[in-house]
Amino acid sequence: MELNEANLNTLTDFLRKTLDPDPAVRRPAEKFLESVEGNQNYPILLLTLLEKSQDNVIRVCAAVTFKNYIKRNWRIIEDEPNKISESDRTAIKANIVNLMLSSPEQIQKQLSDAISIIGREDFPQKWPDLLTEMVTRFQSGDFHIINGILRTAHSLFKRYRHEFKSNELWTEIKLVLDTFAQPLTELFKATIELCQTHATDINALKVLFSSLTLISKLFYSLNFQDLPEFFEDNMETWMSNFHNLLTLDNKLLQTDDEEEAGLLELLKSQICDNAALYAQKYDEEFQPYLPRFVTAIWNLLVTTGQEVKYDLLVSNAIQFLASVCERPHYKHLFEDQNTLTSICEKVILPNMEFRSADEEAFEDNSEEYIRRDLEGSDIDTRRRAACDLVRGLCKFFEGPVTAIFSGYVNSMLAEHAKNPGANWKHKDAAIYLVTSLASKAQTQKHGITQANELVNLTEFFCNHILPDLKSANVNEFPVLKSDAIKYVMIFRSQLPKEQLLQAIPLLVAHLQAESIVEHTYAAHALERLFTMRGPNNSTLISPAEMAPFTEQLLSNLFKALSIPGSSENEYIMKAIMRSFSLLQEAIVPYVPTLIGQLTHKLLLVSKNPSKPHFNHYLFESLCLSIRITCKANPTTVGSFEEALFPVFTEILQNDVQEFVPYVFQVMSLLLEIHSSSIPSSYMALFPHLLQPVLWERTGNIPPLVRLLQAYLEKGGASIASNAADKIPGLLGVFQKLIASKANDHQGFYLLNSIIEHMPPDSITQYRKQIFILLFQRLQSSKTTKFIKSFLVFINLYSVKYGAIALQEIFDSIQPKMFGMVLEKIVIPEVQKVSGQVEKKICAVGITKILTECPAMMDTEYTKLWTPLLQALIGLFELPEDDSVPDDEHFIDIEDTPGYQTAFSQLAFAGKKEHDPIGEAVSNPKILLAQSLHKLSTACPGRVPSMLSSNLNAEALQYLQGYLQAATVQLV
């Protein structure tokens, strides 16, 4: 694409169309942009537009499109096409920093993100001057530029907070510190001085405080992995200034907004984080500063109001106290009974209250409320921080803290009892306190796994939780009902089974509550209870125990999806999936009606897929209903196809990228259930599955290969007779996959199915070419994964077509090739093969080479006979060799590169492991003994003499054992 006016205008038109609400206009424009993004100059055109376009909307749209383009394509993935030319890469890196600094803030943020994505791949090796270019701008004195640099540095360095330690990481951080730490410290001091100079200028202060917040975030990232020497030497500068900023109160920076945190709150929150980091990780060096930070943060907590805008500050400040109080050598700061009482009264209790802001979120922003309360999202709430502080204090002072709070819990419950209608918030706080006191250790899978001995959970359940669950009106006091449901869910591993069984019908009833939070919690609690395991590893709650409530459960779950606000509620869909999985054949009578509802739901969400978890559980539920029903009666598969195929056709025709891999998995499941040949509806689709465009997307490859394997298994013969012209297409797919290090194993899955299921004469003409392709790949890049797959393939070939056919095809490519493969690949590498079925195939294949291939007995290949037998006995008896060469550790089957829709495996569409040899050979060791016996009777005396001359003693001993077990001997 040339850099000219015409192309800029075309691009502008298409960008404008991508903003159109009408999908008929928007989708084609998105497709067009996707189709040209591999062209040279495309990113440069976008950058030109975002710099020079007169239309602000187009500038922002170009910036977002550019960032997403970089996100998808910058990383170079082996075997994948590189969509950004080297000249474009160089031009982008040369201009992007300047462009970012001269752009308005909205665009600056997008470009800053793009720089950090590029930096993630290229910095420091391929972009060595990035840092110096950034640091020199600190001298500009222009804070629009300085904040742009700080924002970029923050998005570049924040990954240091969660990277694993490695030499590479240390080298990079050291480089950053050498270049960046000194200028950052100078900037920090200069900015603080400027704050004093401009103490009365609100506009200047706003910019300066944004800088200080970003500088504090950078301090956190650069100090996270280890305490750098530079910061240790300059601790006085940083900590005394941090301390002053914590105690600073500038009236000009206070905001009237009760919701949104102001600059002062954001800065102080980050400083609390920084202090907590030092207190936890570098306590020895930080000790001199700790007492004054504890005092400052304590005063902050006691004087800060209950408004929402202070939430982050308060929760970070409490988290600081929580991290300090559980360190043994700060214990003395908290030992005094008065201190404990004062913390409980002044910090913990006020922050446990259910505020009107929480009530609003509960009613109007339920999704956010659930995310914070159930999932513990990153946004720390006051309640969670207070809860963590209770846990921290209980580490050393469990007795006194429990005693102090028990009094409060009882008085809150008494208050509630006086007037339940008005005082429900007292009970809510009491339940929250009991929960935080009782829970010591928690996991996602089991809920609370360790509880405080001093709290009687069962008694509290009977007296205070059960009455709320039993109340006839599920819509009354929804917050307390949700608390009660959450209590059952959290303490499910502590409560006795009979209480859980008592709760189940009550939870089923709560699925009908109007409150989104309440019915979501009910669905989530049921789902968690259904996954619990009993003593013999079966589910704790059995289908028989669920029988009285099955109909109500299924009916209420599906009704809950029609309550406004929950039409795509992932917790309900997960509960549907889990109910199917638990109830198994008990759902069969209901499936005919349920499948209609699931299909209808699928049709609706496929129009605009927005909830990936919901969609995943929806497909899992479809798979379960197919599996369970067809297990009871395989002929019902046709009715599922009738219900699902119209929707699947629409999904495939509209190319709904998120759903295509799922559709292929469900189709594989359906096709595998068919007992005889392939129905015509599938055959019509077969040619389309070979289209190269489908194979471009990484996420499609595993499910498509599996679907093609199902086609071959059910209808290899009919493909050979009715669609022989499609065989080259099928082998084309194999050729594409085999060329890729990431997907070569998928190519072998396909090839093995072709060998196993296609009539031999239908592929005779292609066989030699297949082997040549494999050898070319062996020569160009020989990885352990490829070798393992190659070994399984040649042995399957030997099992299927015979050892003579294998030897002849090798030697037809090049004389003596068969011997080279045995000597260089089979004998040294067979120990690496993993998996029961794979080992069995190799054992049977090698046995055939040893005993059914005359060339092994009478040519120069004979010298390989004993080493090959030794390797086979090693495969039986030695541990698997799982060593991988150093330069290969990154190649892994599960490694899905880049940002494409990764392949999401459906657990309930799982494929049964297939053994191509099956019952024909139950024990390969016995087969070896019998085959050797047969060979020795054909040429007496040869086999024992070959064994005695070269086989080592240990292997010989094992072989004697096989012969005895098979009750045969060698002659």
PDB file of N, CA and C in Angstrom, residues 366-381 384 432 442-444 486 489-490 517 520-521 524 527-528 568-572 574 611 613-614 617:
ATOM      1  N   SER A 366     -24.984  -5.175  39.701  1.00  0.00           N
ATOM      2  CA  SER A 366     -24.773  -6.473  40.355  1.00  0.00           C
ATOM      3  C   SER A 366     -23.527  -7.193  39.832  1.00  0.00           C
ATOM      4  N   GLU A 367     -23.226  -7.011  38.541  1.00  0.00           N
ATOM      5  CA  GLU A 367     -22.079  -7.741  37.979  1.00  0.00           C
ATOM      6  C   GLU A 367     -20.782  -7.351  38.693  1.00  0.00           C
ATOM      7  N   GLU A 368     -20.628  -6.028  38.889  1.00  0.00           N
ATOM      8  CA  GLU A 368     -19.432  -5.518  39.569  1.00  0.00           C
ATOM      9  C   GLU A 368     -19.426  -5.985  41.030  1.00  0.00           C
ATOM     10  N   TYR A 369     -20.603  -5.958  41.665  1.00  0.00           N
ATOM     11  CA  TYR A 369     -20.711  -6.372  43.070  1.00  0.00           C
ATOM     12  C   TYR A 369     -20.276  -7.835  43.226  1.00  0.00           C
ATOM     13  N   ILE A 370     -20.786  -8.680  42.304  1.00  0.00           N
ATOM     14  CA  ILE A 370     -20.464 -10.117  42.369  1.00  0.00           C
ATOM     15  C   ILE A 370     -18.971 -10.321  42.139  1.00  0.00           C
ATOM     16  N   ARG A 371     -18.430  -9.556  41.171  1.00  0.00           N
ATOM     17  CA  ARG A 371     -17.013  -9.740  40.867  1.00  0.00           C
ATOM     18  C   ARG A 371     -16.163  -9.414  42.084  1.00  0.00           C
ATOM     19  N   ARG A 372     -16.531  -8.348  42.792  1.00  0.00           N
ATOM     20  CA  ARG A 372     -15.728  -7.977  43.965  1.00  0.00           C
ATOM     21  C   ARG A 372     -15.939  -8.946  45.116  1.00  0.00           C
ATOM     22  N   ASP A 373     -17.202  -9.313  45.319  1.00  0.00           N
ATOM     23  CA  ASP A 373     -17.526 -10.057  46.535  1.00  0.00           C
ATOM     24  C   ASP A 373     -17.209 -11.546  46.405  1.00  0.00           C
ATOM     25  N   LEU A 374     -17.505 -12.118  45.219  1.00  0.00           N
ATOM     26  CA  LEU A 374     -17.311 -13.565  45.056  1.00  0.00           C
ATOM     27  C   LEU A 374     -15.923 -13.904  44.564  1.00  0.00           C
ATOM     28  N   GLU A 375     -15.485 -13.127  43.566  1.00  0.00           N
ATOM     29  CA  GLU A 375     -14.265 -13.560  42.873  1.00  0.00           C
ATOM     30  C   GLU A 375     -13.026 -12.902  43.435  1.00  0.00           C
ATOM     31  N   GLY A 376     -13.219 -11.902  44.334  1.00  0.00           N
ATOM     32  CA  GLY A 376     -12.052 -11.206  44.844  1.00  0.00           C
ATOM     33  C   GLY A 376     -11.297 -10.553  43.708  1.00  0.00           C
ATOM     34  N   SER A 377     -11.991  -9.646  42.973  1.00  0.00           N
ATOM     35  CA  SER A 377     -11.316  -9.036  41.824  1.00  0.00           C
ATOM     36  C   SER A 377     -10.201  -8.122  42.328  1.00  0.00           C
ATOM     37  N   ASP A 378      -9.459  -7.533  41.394  1.00  0.00           N
ATOM     38  CA  ASP A 378      -8.302  -6.716  41.792  1.00  0.00           C
ATOM     39  C   ASP A 378      -8.725  -5.470  42.563  1.00  0.00           C
ATOM     40  N   ILE A 379      -9.952  -5.039  42.331  1.00  0.00           N
ATOM     41  CA  ILE A 379     -10.388  -3.810  42.986  1.00  0.00           C
ATOM     42  C   ILE A 379     -10.642  -4.148  44.452  1.00  0.00           C
ATOM     43  N   ASP A 380      -9.717  -3.751  45.307  1.00  0.00           N
ATOM     44  CA  ASP A 380      -9.867  -4.132  46.716  1.00  0.00           C
ATOM     45  C   ASP A 380     -10.984  -3.348  47.367  1.00  0.00           C
ATOM     46  N   THR A 381     -11.843  -4.049  48.083  1.00  0.00           N
ATOM     47  CA  THR A 381     -12.905  -3.357  48.793  1.00  0.00           C
ATOM     48  C   THR A 381     -12.472  -3.168  50.231  1.00  0.00           C
ATOM     49  N   ARG A 384     -12.974  -6.403  52.204  1.00  0.00           N
ATOM     50  CA  ARG A 384     -11.973  -7.454  52.032  1.00  0.00           C
ATOM     51  C   ARG A 384     -10.713  -7.121  52.803  1.00  0.00           C
ATOM     52  N   TYR A 432     -20.660 -11.052  58.244  1.00  0.00           N
ATOM     53  CA  TYR A 432     -19.361 -10.796  57.608  1.00  0.00           C
ATOM     54  C   TYR A 432     -18.220 -10.972  58.607  1.00  0.00           C
ATOM     55  N   GLN A 442      -8.344 -20.617  52.629  1.00  0.00           N
ATOM     56  CA  GLN A 442      -9.458 -20.781  51.688  1.00  0.00           C
ATOM     57  C   GLN A 442      -8.908 -21.182  50.326  1.00  0.00           C
ATOM     58  N   THR A 443      -9.635 -22.076  49.619  1.00  0.00           N
ATOM     59  CA  THR A 443      -9.261 -22.359  48.231  1.00  0.00           C
ATOM     60  C   THR A 443     -10.520 -22.258  47.393  1.00  0.00           C
ATOM     61  N   GLN A 444     -10.305 -22.021  46.093  1.00  0.00           N
ATOM     62  CA  GLN A 444     -11.427 -21.917  45.159  1.00  0.00           C
ATOM     63  C   GLN A 444     -12.203 -23.230  45.139  1.00  0.00           C
ATOM     64  N   LYS A 486     -24.078 -17.311  50.699  1.00  0.00           N
ATOM     65  CA  LYS A 486     -22.606 -17.266  50.618  1.00  0.00           C
ATOM     66  C   LYS A 486     -21.996 -18.026  51.805  1.00  0.00           C
ATOM     67  N   MET A 489     -21.943 -21.569  51.015  1.00  0.00           N
ATOM     68  CA  MET A 489     -20.944 -21.857  49.985  1.00  0.00           C
ATOM     69  C   MET A 489     -19.526 -21.831  50.569  1.00  0.00           C
ATOM     70  N   ILE A 490     -19.235 -20.812  51.389  1.00  0.00           N
ATOM     71  CA  ILE A 490     -17.863 -20.678  51.914  1.00  0.00           C
ATOM     72  C   ILE A 490     -17.525 -21.805  52.887  1.00  0.00           C
ATOM     73  N   VAL A 517     -28.011 -10.636  42.309  1.00  0.00           N
ATOM     74  CA  VAL A 517     -26.962 -11.157  43.196  1.00  0.00           C
ATOM     75  C   VAL A 517     -27.460 -12.420  43.894  1.00  0.00           C
ATOM     76  N   THR A 520     -27.842 -15.443  41.528  1.00  0.00           N
ATOM     77  CA  THR A 520     -26.502 -15.832  41.058  1.00  0.00           C
ATOM     78  C   THR A 520     -25.767 -16.602  42.150  1.00  0.00           C
ATOM     79  N   TYR A 521     -25.849 -16.081  43.387  1.00  0.00           N
ATOM     80  CA  TYR A 521     -25.193 -16.773  44.509  1.00  0.00           C
ATOM     81  C   TYR A 521     -25.791 -18.169  44.705  1.00  0.00           C
ATOM     82  N   HIS A 524     -24.355 -20.381  42.079  1.00  0.00           N
ATOM     83  CA  HIS A 524     -22.939 -20.644  42.339  1.00  0.00           C
ATOM     84  C   HIS A 524     -22.778 -21.623  43.507  1.00  0.00           C
ATOM     85  N   GLU A 527     -23.619 -25.104  42.365  1.00  0.00           N
ATOM     86  CA  GLU A 527     -22.550 -25.619  41.499  1.00  0.00           C
ATOM     87  C   GLU A 527     -21.368 -26.093  42.343  1.00  0.00           C
ATOM     88  N   ARG A 528     -21.022 -25.304  43.373  1.00  0.00           N
ATOM     89  CA  ARG A 528     -19.886 -25.694  44.236  1.00  0.00           C
ATOM     90  C   ARG A 528     -20.211 -26.949  45.061  1.00  0.00           C
ATOM     91  N   GLU A 568     -27.370 -13.825  30.212  1.00  0.00           N
ATOM     92  CA  GLU A 568     -26.101 -14.501  29.910  1.00  0.00           C
ATOM     93  C   GLU A 568     -25.282 -14.621  31.188  1.00  0.00           C
ATOM     94  N   ASN A 569     -25.938 -15.141  32.223  1.00  0.00           N
ATOM     95  CA  ASN A 569     -25.289 -15.230  33.540  1.00  0.00           C
ATOM     96  C   ASN A 569     -24.423 -16.496  33.591  1.00  0.00           C
ATOM     97  N   GLU A 570     -23.103 -16.295  33.656  1.00  0.00           N
ATOM     98  CA  GLU A 570     -22.205 -17.461  33.552  1.00  0.00           C
ATOM     99  C   GLU A 570     -22.333 -18.410  34.745  1.00  0.00           C
ATOM    100  N   TYR A 571     -22.711 -17.877  35.918  1.00  0.00           N
ATOM    101  CA  TYR A 571     -22.842 -18.753  37.102  1.00  0.00           C
ATOM    102  C   TYR A 571     -24.018 -19.708  36.937  1.00  0.00           C
ATOM    103  N   ILE A 572     -25.108 -19.185  36.332  1.00  0.00           N
ATOM    104  CA  ILE A 572     -26.279 -20.052  36.130  1.00  0.00           C
ATOM    105  C   ILE A 572     -25.929 -21.125  35.095  1.00  0.00           C
ATOM    106  N   LYS A 574     -23.035 -22.306  34.373  1.00  0.00           N
ATOM    107  CA  LYS A 574     -22.090 -23.282  34.947  1.00  0.00           C
ATOM    108  C   LYS A 574     -22.855 -24.253  35.856  1.00  0.00           C
ATOM    109  N   LYS A 611     -19.788 -12.942  26.284  1.00  0.00           N
ATOM    110  CA  LYS A 611     -19.438 -13.505  27.594  1.00  0.00           C
ATOM    111  C   LYS A 611     -18.742 -14.860  27.388  1.00  0.00           C
ATOM    112  N   HIS A 613     -17.113 -17.001  29.197  1.00  0.00           N
ATOM    113  CA  HIS A 613     -17.353 -18.108  30.138  1.00  0.00           C
ATOM    114  C   HIS A 613     -18.756 -18.683  29.959  1.00  0.00           C
ATOM    115  N   PHE A 614     -19.723 -17.793  29.805  1.00  0.00           N
ATOM    116  CA  PHE A 614     -21.098 -18.246  29.598  1.00  0.00           C
ATOM    117  C   PHE A 614     -21.154 -19.153  28.367  1.00  0.00           C
ATOM    118  N   TYR A 617     -19.611 -22.649  28.951  1.00  0.00           N
ATOM    119  CA  TYR A 617     -20.455 -23.574  29.735  1.00  0.00           C
ATOM    120  C   TYR A 617     -21.701 -23.981  28.947  1.00  0.00           C
TER     121      TYR A 617
END
